[in-house]
């Protein structure tokens, strides 16, 4: 049985778990957004991802941690099929997004691009005004009404906690903003297409501590509307902001559990060594 509710124009579906004895709902189980089954990936002969099995749940922040070169960026770029831009890549296994295998020949990658936004390590605003950065996606989707675009700009910039800093300079070039502000513009640009999932690859590694904190607070604030997957080298960050943590090591998921468990009582010795800074 599925219960569907409309929340700020977005349909959230949860599956209630019913107590068999008296039919009361004992807990609400979160739905799976991404299910990765037996995923392998090769760059030419290099086996970069090995038998990955991971479930990413709705309205959670999932952190991906692990030493350099262990496959974190490869994995999140596979989730939106950006990895296909690398000609030598081969994959096997499946990734189900909302139940559909994104590797199926008939699967429309455009659908994935409208539902899954991405924020990169280095802020990458377009060399355009703040306004045009935010309206870029909605315009591609055919929205031309100035009033609607204005509303999207305000809502997205507020959602990314940068409205107050740029409401009086919307027509200025986004390059004129600080790095931390540019990163929040990139998050706002993501929110403007009303995504379902936001992928973030080390989004704060180029930012100062105050901007980092703002982005972290933002992730916490928006996670009740989106599902967020964040790659980070910062253990404190993973511990502060995520619900689940996947520890990647040499292309495999070494351990995946609640963030509390990973950081307080990991099952595997290598996980323990990594989070306590003894290697990586
Ligand atoms: N375009 C590519 N062509 C060939 N090999 C690649 C390519 N991109 C990544 N690799 C290799 O795949 C492995 C995983 O790389 P990936 O970028 O996913 O690591 P990562 O965990 O994100 O590392 P980092 O923390 O340094 O960003 C590495 O051995 C890397 O050298
Ligand atoms: Mg990387």
Coordinates of N, CA, C and O in Angstrom, one line a residue, residues 117-199:
X117 N 19.8 16.7 -10.2 CA 20.8 17.8 -10.4 C 22.1 17.5 -9.8 O 22.3 16.5 -9.0
X118 N 23.1 18.2 -10.3 CA 24.5 17.9 -9.8 C 25.2 19.2 -9.4 O 25.1 20.2 -10.2
X119 N 26.0 19.2 -8.3 CA 26.8 20.3 -7.9 C 28.2 19.8 -7.8 O 28.5 18.7 -7.2
X120 N 29.2 20.5 -8.4 CA 30.5 20.0 -8.6 C 31.4 20.6 -7.5 O 31.0 21.5 -6.8
X121 N 32.7 20.1 -7.5 CA 33.6 20.6 -6.5 C 33.9 22.1 -6.6 O 34.0 22.8 -5.7
X122 N 34.2 22.5 -7.9 CA 34.5 23.9 -8.1 C 33.2 24.5 -8.6 O 32.5 24.0 -9.5
X123 N 32.8 25.7 -7.9 CA 31.6 26.3 -8.4 C 31.7 26.6 -9.9 O 32.7 27.1 -10.3
X124 N 30.7 26.3 -10.6 CA 30.7 26.5 -12.1 C 29.5 27.2 -12.6 O 28.8 26.7 -13.5
X125 N 29.3 28.5 -12.1 CA 28.2 29.2 -12.7 C 28.5 29.5 -14.1 O 29.6 29.5 -14.6
X126 N 27.4 29.8 -14.9 CA 27.6 30.2 -16.3 C 28.1 31.7 -16.3 O 27.7 32.4 -15.4
X127 N 28.8 32.1 -17.3 CA 29.3 33.5 -17.3 C 28.1 34.4 -17.8 O 28.2 35.1 -18.8
X128 N 27.1 34.4 -16.9 CA 25.9 35.2 -17.2 C 25.4 35.8 -15.9 O 26.0 35.6 -14.9
X129 N 24.3 36.6 -16.0 CA 23.8 37.2 -14.8 C 23.3 36.1 -13.9 O 23.0 35.0 -14.3
X130 N 23.2 36.5 -12.6 CA 22.6 35.6 -11.6 C 21.2 35.2 -12.1 O 20.9 34.0 -12.0
X131 N 20.4 36.1 -12.5 CA 19.1 35.8 -13.0 C 19.1 34.8 -14.1 O 18.4 33.8 -14.1
X132 N 20.0 35.0 -15.1 CA 20.0 34.0 -16.2 C 20.6 32.7 -15.8 O 20.2 31.6 -16.4
X133 N 21.5 32.6 -14.8 CA 21.9 31.3 -14.3 C 20.8 30.5 -13.8 O 20.7 29.3 -14.1
X134 N 19.9 31.2 -13.0 CA 18.8 30.4 -12.3 C 17.7 30.1 -13.3 O 17.1 29.0 -13.3
X135 N 17.5 30.9 -14.3 CA 16.4 30.7 -15.2 C 16.8 29.8 -16.4 O 16.0 29.4 -17.2
X136 N 18.1 29.5 -16.5 CA 18.6 28.7 -17.6 C 17.8 27.4 -17.8 O 17.3 27.1 -18.9
X137 N 17.7 26.6 -16.7 CA 17.1 25.3 -16.8 C 15.6 25.4 -17.1 O 15.1 24.8 -18.1
X138 N 14.9 26.2 -16.3 CA 13.4 26.4 -16.6 C 13.2 26.9 -18.0 O 12.2 26.4 -18.6
X139 N 14.0 27.8 -18.6 CA 13.8 28.2 -20.0 C 13.9 27.0 -20.9 O 13.1 26.9 -21.9
X140 N 14.9 26.2 -20.7 CA 15.1 25.0 -21.5 C 13.9 24.1 -21.5 O 13.5 23.5 -22.5
X141 N 13.2 24.1 -20.3 CA 12.0 23.4 -20.2 C 10.8 24.1 -20.7 O 9.6 23.7 -20.4
X142 N 11.0 25.2 -21.4 CA 9.9 25.9 -22.1 C 9.2 27.0 -21.3 O 8.2 27.5 -21.7
X143 N 9.7 27.4 -20.1 CA 9.0 28.4 -19.3 C 9.5 29.8 -19.8 O 10.7 30.1 -19.8
X144 N 8.6 30.6 -20.3 CA 9.0 31.9 -20.8 C 8.4 33.1 -20.1 O 8.8 34.2 -20.2
X145 N 7.3 32.8 -19.4 CA 6.6 33.9 -18.7 C 7.5 34.5 -17.6 O 7.9 33.9 -16.7
X146 N 7.7 35.8 -17.8 CA 8.6 36.6 -16.9 C 8.2 36.5 -15.4 O 9.0 36.4 -14.6
X147 N 6.9 36.5 -15.2 CA 6.4 36.5 -13.8 C 6.7 35.2 -13.2 O 7.2 35.1 -12.0
X148 N 6.5 34.1 -13.9 CA 6.8 32.8 -13.4 C 8.4 32.6 -13.2 O 8.8 32.1 -12.2
X149 N 9.1 33.1 -14.2 CA 10.6 33.0 -14.0 C 11.1 33.8 -12.8 O 11.9 33.4 -12.0
X150 N 10.5 35.0 -12.6 CA 10.8 35.8 -11.4 C 10.6 35.1 -10.1 O 11.4 35.1 -9.2
X151 N 9.4 34.4 -10.1 CA 9.1 33.6 -8.9 C 10.1 32.5 -8.7 O 10.5 32.2 -7.6
X152 N 10.4 31.8 -9.8 CA 11.4 30.7 -9.7 C 12.7 31.2 -9.1 O 13.4 30.6 -8.3
X153 N 13.2 32.4 -9.6 CA 14.4 32.9 -9.2 C 14.4 33.2 -7.7 O 15.3 32.8 -7.0
X154 N 13.3 33.9 -7.3 CA 13.3 34.2 -5.8 C 13.2 32.9 -5.0 O 13.9 32.8 -4.0
X155 N 12.4 32.0 -5.4 CA 12.2 30.8 -4.6 C 13.5 29.9 -4.5 O 13.9 29.4 -3.5
X156 N 14.2 29.9 -5.7 CA 15.4 29.1 -5.7 C 16.5 29.7 -4.9 O 17.3 29.0 -4.2
X157 N 16.6 31.0 -5.1 CA 17.7 31.7 -4.3 C 17.4 31.7 -2.8 O 18.3 31.5 -2.0
X158 N 16.1 31.8 -2.5 CA 15.8 31.7 -1.0 C 16.1 30.2 -0.6 O 16.7 30.0 0.5
X159 N 15.7 29.3 -1.4 CA 16.0 27.9 -1.1 C 17.5 27.6 -0.8 O 17.8 26.7 0.0
X160 N 18.3 28.3 -1.6 CA 19.8 28.1 -1.4 C 20.4 29.1 -0.5 O 21.6 29.2 -0.5
X161 N 19.6 29.8 0.3 CA 20.1 30.7 1.3 C 21.0 31.8 0.8 O 22.0 32.1 1.4
X162 N 20.6 32.3 -0.4 CA 21.5 33.3 -1.0 C 20.7 34.5 -1.5 O 21.2 35.5 -2.1
X163 N 19.4 34.5 -1.3 CA 18.5 35.6 -1.8 C 18.9 36.9 -1.2 O 19.1 37.9 -2.0
X164 N 19.1 37.0 0.1 CA 19.4 38.3 0.7 C 20.7 38.9 0.2 O 20.8 40.1 0.0
X165 N 21.6 38.0 -0.1 CA 22.9 38.5 -0.6 C 22.9 39.0 -2.1 O 23.8 39.7 -2.5
X166 N 21.9 38.5 -2.8 CA 21.9 38.9 -4.2 C 20.6 39.5 -4.8 O 20.6 39.7 -6.0
X167 N 19.7 39.7 -4.0 CA 18.4 40.2 -4.5 C 18.5 41.5 -5.2 O 17.7 41.9 -6.1
X168 N 19.5 42.3 -4.8 CA 19.6 43.7 -5.4 C 20.6 43.7 -6.6 O 21.0 44.7 -7.1
X169 N 21.1 42.5 -6.9 CA 22.1 42.5 -8.0 C 21.9 41.3 -9.0 O 22.8 40.7 -9.5
X170 N 20.6 41.0 -9.2 CA 20.3 39.9 -10.0 C 20.8 40.0 -11.4 O 21.0 38.9 -12.1
X171 N 20.9 41.2 -11.9 CA 21.4 41.3 -13.3 C 22.9 41.4 -13.4 O 23.4 41.6 -14.5
X172 N 23.6 41.3 -12.3 CA 25.1 41.3 -12.4 C 25.6 39.9 -12.7 O 25.0 38.9 -12.4
X173 N 26.8 39.9 -13.2 CA 27.4 38.6 -13.6 C 27.7 37.7 -12.4 O 28.3 38.3 -11.4
X174 N 27.4 36.4 -12.4 CA 27.6 35.6 -11.3 C 29.1 35.4 -10.9 O 29.4 35.1 -9.8
X175 N 29.9 35.7 -11.9 CA 31.4 35.6 -11.6 C 31.8 36.7 -10.6 O 32.9 36.5 -10.1
X176 N 31.0 37.7 -10.4 CA 31.4 38.7 -9.5 C 31.1 38.4 -8.0 O 31.4 39.1 -7.1
X177 N 30.6 37.2 -7.8 CA 30.3 36.7 -6.4 C 31.5 36.0 -5.9 O 32.4 35.5 -6.6
X178 N 31.5 35.8 -4.6 CA 32.6 35.0 -3.9 C 32.4 33.5 -4.3 O 31.3 33.1 -4.7
X179 N 33.4 32.7 -4.0 CA 33.4 31.3 -4.3 C 32.2 30.6 -3.6 O 31.5 29.8 -4.1
X180 N 32.0 31.0 -2.3 CA 30.9 30.4 -1.5 C 29.6 30.8 -2.0 O 28.6 30.0 -2.0
X181 N 29.5 32.1 -2.4 CA 28.2 32.6 -3.0 C 28.0 31.9 -4.3 O 26.8 31.5 -4.6
X182 N 29.0 31.7 -5.1 CA 28.9 31.1 -6.4 C 28.4 29.6 -6.3 O 27.5 29.1 -7.0
X183 N 28.9 28.9 -5.2 CA 28.5 27.6 -5.0 C 27.0 27.5 -4.6 O 26.2 26.6 -5.1
X184 N 26.5 28.5 -3.8 CA 25.1 28.5 -3.5 C 24.3 28.9 -4.7 O 23.1 28.4 -4.8
X185 N 24.8 29.7 -5.6 CA 24.1 30.0 -6.9 C 24.0 28.7 -7.7 O 22.9 28.4 -8.3
X186 N 25.0 27.9 -7.7 CA 24.9 26.6 -8.4 C 23.9 25.7 -7.8 O 23.2 24.9 -8.5
X187 N 23.8 25.7 -6.4 CA 22.8 24.9 -5.8 C 21.4 25.5 -6.1 O 20.5 24.7 -6.5
X188 N 21.3 26.8 -6.1 CA 20.0 27.5 -6.5 C 19.6 27.1 -8.0 O 18.4 26.8 -8.3
X189 N 20.6 27.0 -8.8 CA 20.4 26.7 -10.3 C 19.8 25.2 -10.3 O 19.0 24.9 -11.2
X190 N 20.3 24.4 -9.5 CA 19.9 23.0 -9.4 C 18.4 23.0 -8.9 O 17.6 22.3 -9.4
X191 N 18.1 23.8 -7.8 CA 16.8 23.8 -7.2 C 15.7 24.3 -8.2 O 14.6 23.9 -8.2
X192 N 16.2 25.2 -9.2 CA 15.2 25.8 -10.1 C 14.5 24.8 -11.0 O 13.4 25.1 -11.5
X193 N 15.1 23.7 -11.2 CA 14.5 22.7 -12.1 C 13.6 21.7 -11.2 O 13.1 20.7 -11.7
X194 N 13.5 22.1 -9.9 CA 12.7 21.2 -9.0 C 13.1 19.7 -9.1 O 12.3 18.9 -9.5
X195 N 14.4 19.5 -8.8 CA 14.9 18.1 -8.9 C 14.3 17.2 -7.8 O 13.7 17.6 -6.9
X196 N 14.5 15.9 -8.0 CA 14.1 14.9 -7.0 C 15.4 14.6 -6.2 O 15.3 14.4 -5.0
X197 N 16.5 14.5 -6.9 CA 17.8 14.1 -6.3 C 18.8 15.2 -6.6 O 18.9 15.7 -7.6
X198 N 19.7 15.4 -5.6 CA 20.8 16.3 -5.8 C 22.1 15.5 -5.5 O 22.3 15.0 -4.4
X199 N 23.0 15.5 -6.6 CA 24.3 14.8 -6.4 C 25.3 15.9 -6.1 O 25.4 16.9 -6.9

